[in-house]
Short mmCIF file of C-alpha atoms in Angstrom, two decimals:
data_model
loop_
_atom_site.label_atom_id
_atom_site.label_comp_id
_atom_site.label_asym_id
_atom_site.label_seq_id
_atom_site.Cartn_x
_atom_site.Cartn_y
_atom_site.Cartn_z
CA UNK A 7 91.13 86.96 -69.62
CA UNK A 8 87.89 85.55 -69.06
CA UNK A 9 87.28 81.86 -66.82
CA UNK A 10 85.34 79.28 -68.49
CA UNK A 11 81.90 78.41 -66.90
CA UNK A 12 82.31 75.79 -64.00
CA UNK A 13 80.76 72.39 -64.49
CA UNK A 14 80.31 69.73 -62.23
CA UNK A 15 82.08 67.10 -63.84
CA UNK A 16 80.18 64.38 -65.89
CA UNK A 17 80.81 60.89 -64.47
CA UNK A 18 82.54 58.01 -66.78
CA UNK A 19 79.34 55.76 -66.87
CA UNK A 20 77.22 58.97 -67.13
CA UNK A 21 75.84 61.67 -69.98
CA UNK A 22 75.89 64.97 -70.54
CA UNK A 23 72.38 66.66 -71.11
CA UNK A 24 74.02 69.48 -73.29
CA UNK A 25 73.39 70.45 -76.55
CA UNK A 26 70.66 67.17 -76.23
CA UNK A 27 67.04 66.88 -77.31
CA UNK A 28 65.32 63.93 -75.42
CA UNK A 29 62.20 62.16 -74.91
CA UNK A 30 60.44 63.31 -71.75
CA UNK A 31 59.11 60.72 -69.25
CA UNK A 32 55.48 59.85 -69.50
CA UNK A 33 53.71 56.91 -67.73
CA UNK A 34 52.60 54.78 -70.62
CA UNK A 35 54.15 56.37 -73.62
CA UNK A 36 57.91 55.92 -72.10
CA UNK A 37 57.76 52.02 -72.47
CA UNK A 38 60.50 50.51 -73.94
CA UNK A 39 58.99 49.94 -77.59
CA UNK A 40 58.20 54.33 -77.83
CA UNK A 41 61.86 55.10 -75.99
CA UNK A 42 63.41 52.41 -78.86
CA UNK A 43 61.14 54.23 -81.78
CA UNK A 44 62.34 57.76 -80.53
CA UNK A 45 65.95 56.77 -80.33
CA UNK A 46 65.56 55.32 -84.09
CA UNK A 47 64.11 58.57 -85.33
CA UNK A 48 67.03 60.90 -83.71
CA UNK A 49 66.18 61.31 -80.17
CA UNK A 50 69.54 62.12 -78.08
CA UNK A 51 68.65 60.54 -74.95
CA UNK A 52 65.79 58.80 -73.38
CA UNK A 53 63.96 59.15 -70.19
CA UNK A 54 61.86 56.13 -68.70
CA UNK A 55 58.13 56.78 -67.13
CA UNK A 56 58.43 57.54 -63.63
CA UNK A 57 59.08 54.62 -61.49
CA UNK A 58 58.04 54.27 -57.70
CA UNK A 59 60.77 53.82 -55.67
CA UNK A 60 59.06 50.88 -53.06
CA UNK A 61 57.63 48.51 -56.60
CA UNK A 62 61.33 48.43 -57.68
CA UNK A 63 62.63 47.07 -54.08
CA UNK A 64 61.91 43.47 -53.56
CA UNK A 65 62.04 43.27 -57.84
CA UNK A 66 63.77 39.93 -59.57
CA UNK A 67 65.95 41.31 -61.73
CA UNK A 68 66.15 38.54 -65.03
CA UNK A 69 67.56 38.35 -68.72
CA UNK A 70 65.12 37.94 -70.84
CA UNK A 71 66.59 35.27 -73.32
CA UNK A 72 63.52 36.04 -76.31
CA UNK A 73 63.87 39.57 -76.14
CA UNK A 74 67.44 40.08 -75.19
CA UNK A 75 66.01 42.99 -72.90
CA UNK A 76 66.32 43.26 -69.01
CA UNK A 77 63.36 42.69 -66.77
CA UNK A 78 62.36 43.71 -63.50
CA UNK A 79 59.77 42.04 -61.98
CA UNK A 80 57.52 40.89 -59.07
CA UNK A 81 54.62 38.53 -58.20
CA UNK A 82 51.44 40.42 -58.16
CA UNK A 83 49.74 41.31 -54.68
CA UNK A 84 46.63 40.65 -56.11
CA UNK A 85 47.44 37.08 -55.96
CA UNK A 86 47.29 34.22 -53.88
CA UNK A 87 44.18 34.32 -52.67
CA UNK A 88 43.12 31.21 -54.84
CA UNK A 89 46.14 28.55 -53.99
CA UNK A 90 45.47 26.35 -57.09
CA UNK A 91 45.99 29.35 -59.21
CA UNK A 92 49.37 30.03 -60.44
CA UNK A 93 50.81 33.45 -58.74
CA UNK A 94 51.19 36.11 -61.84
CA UNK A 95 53.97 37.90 -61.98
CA UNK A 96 54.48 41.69 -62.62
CA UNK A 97 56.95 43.26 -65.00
CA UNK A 98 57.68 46.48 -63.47
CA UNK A 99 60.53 47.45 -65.54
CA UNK A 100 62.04 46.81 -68.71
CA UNK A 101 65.05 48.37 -70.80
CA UNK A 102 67.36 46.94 -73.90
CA UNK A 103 70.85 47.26 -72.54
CA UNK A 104 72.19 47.46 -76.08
CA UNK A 105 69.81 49.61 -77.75
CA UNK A 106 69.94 51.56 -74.82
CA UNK A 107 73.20 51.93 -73.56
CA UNK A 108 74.41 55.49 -72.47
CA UNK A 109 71.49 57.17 -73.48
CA UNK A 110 68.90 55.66 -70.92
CA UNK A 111 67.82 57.69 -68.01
CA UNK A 112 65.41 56.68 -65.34
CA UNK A 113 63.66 58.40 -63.33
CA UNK A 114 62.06 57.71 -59.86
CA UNK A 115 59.17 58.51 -57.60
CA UNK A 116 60.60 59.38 -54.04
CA UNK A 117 59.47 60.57 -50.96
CA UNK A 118 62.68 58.96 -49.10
CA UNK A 119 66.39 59.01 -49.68
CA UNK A 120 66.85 55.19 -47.90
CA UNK A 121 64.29 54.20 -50.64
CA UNK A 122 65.30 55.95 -53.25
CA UNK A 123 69.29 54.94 -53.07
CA UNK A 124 67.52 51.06 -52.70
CA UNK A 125 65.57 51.61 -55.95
CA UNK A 126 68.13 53.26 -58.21
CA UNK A 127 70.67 50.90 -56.92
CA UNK A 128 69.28 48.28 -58.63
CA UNK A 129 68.99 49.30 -62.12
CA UNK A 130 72.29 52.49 -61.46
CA UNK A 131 75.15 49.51 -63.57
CA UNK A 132 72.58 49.85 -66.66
CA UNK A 133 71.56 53.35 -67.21
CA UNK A 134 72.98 56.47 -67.50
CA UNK A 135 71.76 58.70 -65.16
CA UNK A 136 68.98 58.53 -62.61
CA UNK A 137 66.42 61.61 -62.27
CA UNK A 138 64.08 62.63 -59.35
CA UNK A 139 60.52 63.17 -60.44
CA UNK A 140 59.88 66.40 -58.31
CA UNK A 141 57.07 67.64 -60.74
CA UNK A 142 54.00 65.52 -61.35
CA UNK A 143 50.82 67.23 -59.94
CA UNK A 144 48.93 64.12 -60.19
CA UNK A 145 47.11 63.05 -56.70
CA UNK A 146 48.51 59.18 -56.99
CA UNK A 147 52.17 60.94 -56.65
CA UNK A 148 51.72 63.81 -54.63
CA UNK A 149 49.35 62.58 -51.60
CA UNK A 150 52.51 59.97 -51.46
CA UNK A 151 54.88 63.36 -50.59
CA UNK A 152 56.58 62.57 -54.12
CA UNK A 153 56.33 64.79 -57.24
CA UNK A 154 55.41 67.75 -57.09
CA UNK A 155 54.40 67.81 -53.47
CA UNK A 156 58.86 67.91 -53.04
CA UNK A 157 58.92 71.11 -54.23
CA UNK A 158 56.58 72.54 -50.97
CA UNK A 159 59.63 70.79 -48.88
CA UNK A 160 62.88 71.75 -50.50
CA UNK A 161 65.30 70.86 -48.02
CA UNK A 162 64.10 67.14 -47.93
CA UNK A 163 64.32 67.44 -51.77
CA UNK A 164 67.92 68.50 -51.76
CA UNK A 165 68.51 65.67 -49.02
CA UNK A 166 67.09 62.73 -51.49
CA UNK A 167 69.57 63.96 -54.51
CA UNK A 168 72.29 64.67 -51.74
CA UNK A 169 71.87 60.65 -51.08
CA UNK A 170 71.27 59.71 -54.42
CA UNK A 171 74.53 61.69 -55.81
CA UNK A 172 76.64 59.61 -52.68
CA UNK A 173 75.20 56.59 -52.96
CA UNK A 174 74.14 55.78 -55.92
CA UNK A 175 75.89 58.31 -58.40
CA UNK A 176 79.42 58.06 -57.33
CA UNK A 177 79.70 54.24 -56.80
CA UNK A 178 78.49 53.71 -60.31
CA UNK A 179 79.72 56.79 -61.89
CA UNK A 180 76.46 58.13 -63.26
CA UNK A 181 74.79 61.61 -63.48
CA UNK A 182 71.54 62.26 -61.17
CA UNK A 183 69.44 65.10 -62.40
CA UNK A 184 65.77 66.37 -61.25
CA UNK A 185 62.88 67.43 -63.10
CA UNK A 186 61.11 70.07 -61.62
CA UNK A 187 58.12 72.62 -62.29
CA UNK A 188 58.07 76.52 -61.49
CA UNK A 189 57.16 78.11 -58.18
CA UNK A 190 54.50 81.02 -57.56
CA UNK A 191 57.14 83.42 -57.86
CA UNK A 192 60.42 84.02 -59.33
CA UNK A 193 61.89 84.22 -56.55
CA UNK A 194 60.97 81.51 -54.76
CA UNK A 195 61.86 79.49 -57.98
CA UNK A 196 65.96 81.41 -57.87
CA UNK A 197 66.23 79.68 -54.50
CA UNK A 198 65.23 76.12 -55.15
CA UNK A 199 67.46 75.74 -57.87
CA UNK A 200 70.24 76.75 -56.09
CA UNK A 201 69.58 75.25 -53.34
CA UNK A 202 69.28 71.71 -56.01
CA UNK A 203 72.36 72.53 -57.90
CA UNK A 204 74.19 72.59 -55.14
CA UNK A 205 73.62 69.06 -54.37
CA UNK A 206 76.34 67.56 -56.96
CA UNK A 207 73.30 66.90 -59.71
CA UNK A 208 74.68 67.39 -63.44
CA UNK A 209 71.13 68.27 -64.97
CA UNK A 210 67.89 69.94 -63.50
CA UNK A 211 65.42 69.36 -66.16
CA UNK A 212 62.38 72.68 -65.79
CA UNK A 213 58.53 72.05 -66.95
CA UNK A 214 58.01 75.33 -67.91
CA UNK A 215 54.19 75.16 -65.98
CA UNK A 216 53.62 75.67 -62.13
CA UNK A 217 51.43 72.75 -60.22
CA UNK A 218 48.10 73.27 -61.08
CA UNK A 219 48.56 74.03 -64.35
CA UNK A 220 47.32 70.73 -66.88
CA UNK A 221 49.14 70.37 -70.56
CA UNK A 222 46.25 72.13 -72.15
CA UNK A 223 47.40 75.41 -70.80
CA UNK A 224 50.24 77.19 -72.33
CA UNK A 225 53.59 76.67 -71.03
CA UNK A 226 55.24 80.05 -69.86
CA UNK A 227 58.81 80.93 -70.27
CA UNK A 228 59.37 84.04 -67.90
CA UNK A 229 61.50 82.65 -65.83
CA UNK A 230 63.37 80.19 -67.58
CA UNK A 231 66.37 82.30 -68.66
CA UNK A 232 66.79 83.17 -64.62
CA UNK A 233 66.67 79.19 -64.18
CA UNK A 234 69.28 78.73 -67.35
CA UNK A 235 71.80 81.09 -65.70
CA UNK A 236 71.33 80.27 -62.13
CA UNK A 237 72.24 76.34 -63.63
CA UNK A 238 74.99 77.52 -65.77
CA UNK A 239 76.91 79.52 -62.95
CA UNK A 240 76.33 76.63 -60.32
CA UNK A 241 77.94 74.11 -63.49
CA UNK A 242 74.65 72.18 -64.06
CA UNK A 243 72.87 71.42 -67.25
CA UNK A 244 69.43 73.30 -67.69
CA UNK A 245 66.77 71.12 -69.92
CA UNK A 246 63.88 72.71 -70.90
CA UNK A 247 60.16 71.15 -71.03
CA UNK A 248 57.22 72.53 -72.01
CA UNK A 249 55.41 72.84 -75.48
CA UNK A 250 58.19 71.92 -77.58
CA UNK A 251 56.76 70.61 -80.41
CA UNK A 252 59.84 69.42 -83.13
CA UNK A 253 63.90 69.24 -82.88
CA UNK A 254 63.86 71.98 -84.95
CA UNK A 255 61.59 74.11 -82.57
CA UNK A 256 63.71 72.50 -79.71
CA UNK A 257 67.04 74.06 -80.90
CA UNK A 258 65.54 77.61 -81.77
CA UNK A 259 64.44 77.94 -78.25
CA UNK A 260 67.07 76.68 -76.57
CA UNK A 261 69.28 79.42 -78.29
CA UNK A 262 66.51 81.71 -77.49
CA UNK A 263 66.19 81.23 -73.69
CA UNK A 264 70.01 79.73 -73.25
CA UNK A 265 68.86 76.40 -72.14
CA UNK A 266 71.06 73.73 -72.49
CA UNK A 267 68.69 71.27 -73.82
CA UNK A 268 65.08 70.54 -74.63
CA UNK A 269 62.28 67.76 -73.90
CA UNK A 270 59.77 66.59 -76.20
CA UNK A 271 56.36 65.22 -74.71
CA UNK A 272 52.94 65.12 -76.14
CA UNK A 273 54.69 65.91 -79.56
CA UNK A 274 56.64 62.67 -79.40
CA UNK A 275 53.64 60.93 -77.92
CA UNK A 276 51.73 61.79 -80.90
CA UNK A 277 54.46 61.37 -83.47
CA UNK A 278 58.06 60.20 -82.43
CA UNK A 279 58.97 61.39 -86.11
CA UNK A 280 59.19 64.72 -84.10
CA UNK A 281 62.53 63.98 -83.28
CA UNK A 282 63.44 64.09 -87.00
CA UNK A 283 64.58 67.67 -88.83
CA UNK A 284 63.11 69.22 -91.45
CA UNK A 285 66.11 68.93 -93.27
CA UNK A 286 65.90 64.79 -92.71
CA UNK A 287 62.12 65.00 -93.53
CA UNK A 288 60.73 66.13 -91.19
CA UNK A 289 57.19 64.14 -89.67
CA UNK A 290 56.72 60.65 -91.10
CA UNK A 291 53.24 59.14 -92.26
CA UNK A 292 51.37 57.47 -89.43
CA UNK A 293 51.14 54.46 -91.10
CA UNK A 294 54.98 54.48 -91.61
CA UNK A 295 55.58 55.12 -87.89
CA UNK A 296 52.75 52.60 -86.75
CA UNK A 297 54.55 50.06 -88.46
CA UNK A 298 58.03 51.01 -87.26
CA UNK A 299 56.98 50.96 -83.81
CA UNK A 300 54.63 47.74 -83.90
CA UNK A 301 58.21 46.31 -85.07
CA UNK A 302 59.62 46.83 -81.99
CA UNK A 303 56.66 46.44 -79.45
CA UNK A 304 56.84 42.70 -80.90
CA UNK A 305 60.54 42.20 -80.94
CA UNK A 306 60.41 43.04 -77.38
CA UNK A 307 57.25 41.19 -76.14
CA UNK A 308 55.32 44.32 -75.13
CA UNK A 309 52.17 44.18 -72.84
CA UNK A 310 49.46 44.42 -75.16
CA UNK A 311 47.68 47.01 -73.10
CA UNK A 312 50.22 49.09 -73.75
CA UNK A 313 50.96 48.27 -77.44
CA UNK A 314 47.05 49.02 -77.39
CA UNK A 315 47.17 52.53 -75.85
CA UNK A 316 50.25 53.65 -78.35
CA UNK A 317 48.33 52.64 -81.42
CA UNK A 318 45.68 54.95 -79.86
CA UNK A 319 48.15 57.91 -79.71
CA UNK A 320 49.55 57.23 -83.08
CA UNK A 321 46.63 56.57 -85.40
CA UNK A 322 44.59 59.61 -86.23
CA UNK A 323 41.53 59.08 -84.30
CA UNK A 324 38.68 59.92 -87.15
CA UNK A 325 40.19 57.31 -89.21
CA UNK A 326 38.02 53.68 -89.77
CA UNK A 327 41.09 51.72 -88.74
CA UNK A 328 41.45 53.51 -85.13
CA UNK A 329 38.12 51.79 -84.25
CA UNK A 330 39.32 49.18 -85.86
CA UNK A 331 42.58 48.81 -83.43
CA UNK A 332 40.47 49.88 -80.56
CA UNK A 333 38.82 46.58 -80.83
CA UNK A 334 41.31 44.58 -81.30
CA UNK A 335 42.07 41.97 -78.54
CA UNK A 336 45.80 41.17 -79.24
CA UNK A 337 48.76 41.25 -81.83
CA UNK A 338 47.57 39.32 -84.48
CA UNK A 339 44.50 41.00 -84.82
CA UNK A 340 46.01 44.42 -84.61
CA UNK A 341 48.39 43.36 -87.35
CA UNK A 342 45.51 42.12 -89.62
CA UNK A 343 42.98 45.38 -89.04
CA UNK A 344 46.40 47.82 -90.00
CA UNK A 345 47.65 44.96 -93.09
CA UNK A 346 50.92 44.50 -91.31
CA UNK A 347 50.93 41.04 -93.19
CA UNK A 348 54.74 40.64 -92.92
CA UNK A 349 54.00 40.94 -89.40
CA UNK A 350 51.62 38.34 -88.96
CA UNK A 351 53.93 35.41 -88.07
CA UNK A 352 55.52 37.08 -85.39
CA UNK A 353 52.28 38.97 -83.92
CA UNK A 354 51.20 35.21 -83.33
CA UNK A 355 54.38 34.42 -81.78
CA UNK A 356 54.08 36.69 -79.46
CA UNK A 357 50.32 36.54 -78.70
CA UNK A 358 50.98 33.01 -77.35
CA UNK A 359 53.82 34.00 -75.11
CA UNK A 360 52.05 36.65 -73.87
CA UNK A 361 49.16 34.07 -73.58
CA UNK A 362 46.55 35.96 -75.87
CA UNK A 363 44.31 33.92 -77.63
CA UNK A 364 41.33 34.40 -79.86
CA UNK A 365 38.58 32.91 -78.21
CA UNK A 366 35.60 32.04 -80.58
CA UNK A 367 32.04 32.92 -79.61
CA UNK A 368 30.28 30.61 -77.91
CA UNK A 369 26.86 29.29 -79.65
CA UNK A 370 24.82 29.93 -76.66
CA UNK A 371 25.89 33.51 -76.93
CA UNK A 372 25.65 34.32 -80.35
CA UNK A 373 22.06 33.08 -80.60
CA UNK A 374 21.28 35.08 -77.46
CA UNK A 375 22.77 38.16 -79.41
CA UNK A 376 20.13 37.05 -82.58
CA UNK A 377 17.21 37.34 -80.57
CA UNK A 378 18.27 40.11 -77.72
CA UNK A 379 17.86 43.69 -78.96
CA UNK A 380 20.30 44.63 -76.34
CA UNK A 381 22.40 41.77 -76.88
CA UNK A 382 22.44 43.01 -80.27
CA UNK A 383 23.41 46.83 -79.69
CA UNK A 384 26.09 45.97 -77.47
CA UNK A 385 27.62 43.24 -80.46
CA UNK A 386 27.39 46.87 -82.81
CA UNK A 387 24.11 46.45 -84.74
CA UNK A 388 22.75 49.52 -82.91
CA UNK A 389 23.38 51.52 -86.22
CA UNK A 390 21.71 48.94 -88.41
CA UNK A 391 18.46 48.36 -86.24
CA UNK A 392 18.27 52.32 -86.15
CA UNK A 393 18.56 52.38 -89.89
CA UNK A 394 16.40 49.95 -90.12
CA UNK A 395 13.44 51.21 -87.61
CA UNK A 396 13.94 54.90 -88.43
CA UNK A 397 12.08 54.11 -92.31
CA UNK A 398 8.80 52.80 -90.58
CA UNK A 399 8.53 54.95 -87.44
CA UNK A 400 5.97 58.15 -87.59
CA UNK A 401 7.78 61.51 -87.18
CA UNK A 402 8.39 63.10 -83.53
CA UNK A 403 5.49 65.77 -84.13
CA UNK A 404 2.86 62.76 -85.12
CA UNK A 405 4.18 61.10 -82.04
CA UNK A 406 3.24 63.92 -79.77
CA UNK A 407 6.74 64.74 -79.13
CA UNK A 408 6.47 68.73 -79.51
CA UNK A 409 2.84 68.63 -78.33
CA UNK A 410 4.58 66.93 -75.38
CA UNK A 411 6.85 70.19 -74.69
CA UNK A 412 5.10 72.43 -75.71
CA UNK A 413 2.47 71.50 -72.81
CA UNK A 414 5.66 70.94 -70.78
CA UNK A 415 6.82 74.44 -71.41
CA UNK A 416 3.02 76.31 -70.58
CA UNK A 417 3.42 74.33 -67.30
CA UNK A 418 6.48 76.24 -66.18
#
């Protein structure tokens, strides 16, 4: 008679990453409006973009009444130096604790476990699992000790989720997971994640890249069935990450390479449709999923900067309309250049919340632009005043140009 595999237990408030395919976290393209879109087109669970442990402590937690979300905020410390000016606040986090509920994991930047228990104990009663970011390579998170700079220190790693799994994960009965990349060798790999399962985590999410490698390179998969059954004998969910490009795609490897679940990144960045089967349709239009997800950015008052830089991701960049977008300076005018019409009423709504306003061009200015060349290239004439300059001026051999390098050349 064989024993069933051991598993550390799942807590009540917390998930179970098996048999899941999830959004990955990514700064700017895990903000609530893409984590609601990817949950509407079949995504499991969630993860938030990685959140610094230190701008969560000293937040204001708040309901937001318009947008039925919770926000986490701070005044800005670029304020204050101008005491008639009002001091702008900061919203550093955001989630929908309906639309979100049980399938919202966030994920923090640590170099500390004091600070990281502080952080994740404010936001632990409304998600369902927090995860350890010990695999960005990018200098803002590393030179801080976080990221991937944990995995050169693996004891202190282990001591963070040891803390975090006390602390934070059995007071308010949630999961806490980490996200890691591979090591140099195999074996140096083997022993950190045993050394991390052994901490009480219920997932260990593997980016199937080592440090220096960027997204452009392949993703390589050696050494992920060694990482699956090292997690499944220690009782911990393996997730893999790493050039997983549909659902489909997602469940065929994780049969493949026994992992127990699978992340989707740049596809889902590019189209959250990804998340969708074959068999349900597969990929959606981009205009369909541009206007599904411009839905939701205004239902829940997104930063426009950020509303701005999804568009970017999700419009086919050749197209007319991407420049279009690109210029746009708020809501309604995004709404108008994509002829979101049913949209309009609400994109206003929200610009003047958000405090966006068209603001006409001043006279002085445009008749500056009239008579300024310059002025004139930088308003986007430059391809008119070519057009019409290029009929009248004398070819580049009558101008001397190849007499010019040709001479050039005999000097050399």
């Amino acid at each position: 008679m064989t024993s069933s595999p051991r598993r550390v237990p799942i807590p009540k408030n917390g998930v179970d990453y098996r048999g899941k395919v999830v959004l990955a976290p990514m700064v700017r393209s895990g903000e609530l409006p893409s984590r609601l879109l990817a949950l509407k087109y079949g995504a499991d669970l969630v993860w938030g973009p990685e959140t610094i442990d230190k701008s969560m402590i000293g937040t204001t937690k708040r309901i937001n009444p318009v947008t039925s979300t919770i926000d986490y905020s701070r005044v800005s410390s670029n304020g204050g130096r101008n005491p008639s000016v009002p001091l702008k606040e900061s919203n550093i986090y955001r989630l929908h604790p309906a639309q979100e509920y049980g399938r919202l994991i966030f994920q923090i930047g640590t170099s500390s476990p004091t600070t990281a228990v502080e952080a994740a104990s404010l936001v632990a009663p409304h998600v369902a699992g927090i995860d350890v970011n010990a695999g960005c390579p990018k200098p803002f998170s590393t030179s801080g000790g976080m990221g991937a700079a944990l995995l050169q220190t693996p004891d202190h790693l282990a001591s963070i989720l040891s803390a975090l799994v006390s602390e934070v994960g059995s007071v308010y009965d949630i999961g806490i997971s980490v996200k890691i990349r591979l090591l140099e060798t195999p074996e140096m790999t083997e022993a950190l994640v045993r050394k991390l399962c052994g901490t009480g985590i219920t997932g260990l999410t593997v980016h199937c890249r080592t440090t220096p490698m960027r997204p452009r390179e392949r993703a390589i998969r050696d050494q992920l069935r060694m990482i699956a059954d090292v997690c499944r004998h220690e009782g911990v969910a393996c997730v893999m990450n790493g050039d997983v490009k549909n659902r489909d795609e997602a469940q065929q490897l994780m049969q493949e390479f026994r992992a127990d679940g699978a992340m989707l990144a740049t596809a889902a960045e590019a189209n959250p449709s990804s998340f969708r089967t074959m068999e349900e349709g597969g990929l959606l239009p981009w205009r369909e999923v541009v206007q599904d997800y411009m839905k939701i950015a205004l239902d829940v008052d997104n930063k426009w900067g950020n509303t701005k830089f999804t568009l970017g991701q999700l419009i086919p960049g050749k197209l007319e309309v991407y420049r279009k977008v690109t210029r746009c300076k708020g809501y309604t005018e995004a709404c108008e250049a994509l002829d979101l019409n049913d949209l309009l009423d609400q994109a206003r709504a929200v610009d003047e919340r958000l405090s966006i306003s068209r603001i006409p061009e001043v006279a002085a200015v445009s008749n500056a632009k009239s008579k300024n060349k310059t002025a004139q290239a930088a308003g986007g004439r430059t391809g008119v005043e070519r057009s019409l300059t290029s009929e009248t001026r004398p070819a580049l051999s009558e101008r001397g140009v190849g007499k010019s390098t040709a001479t050039a050349a005999l000097a050399v």
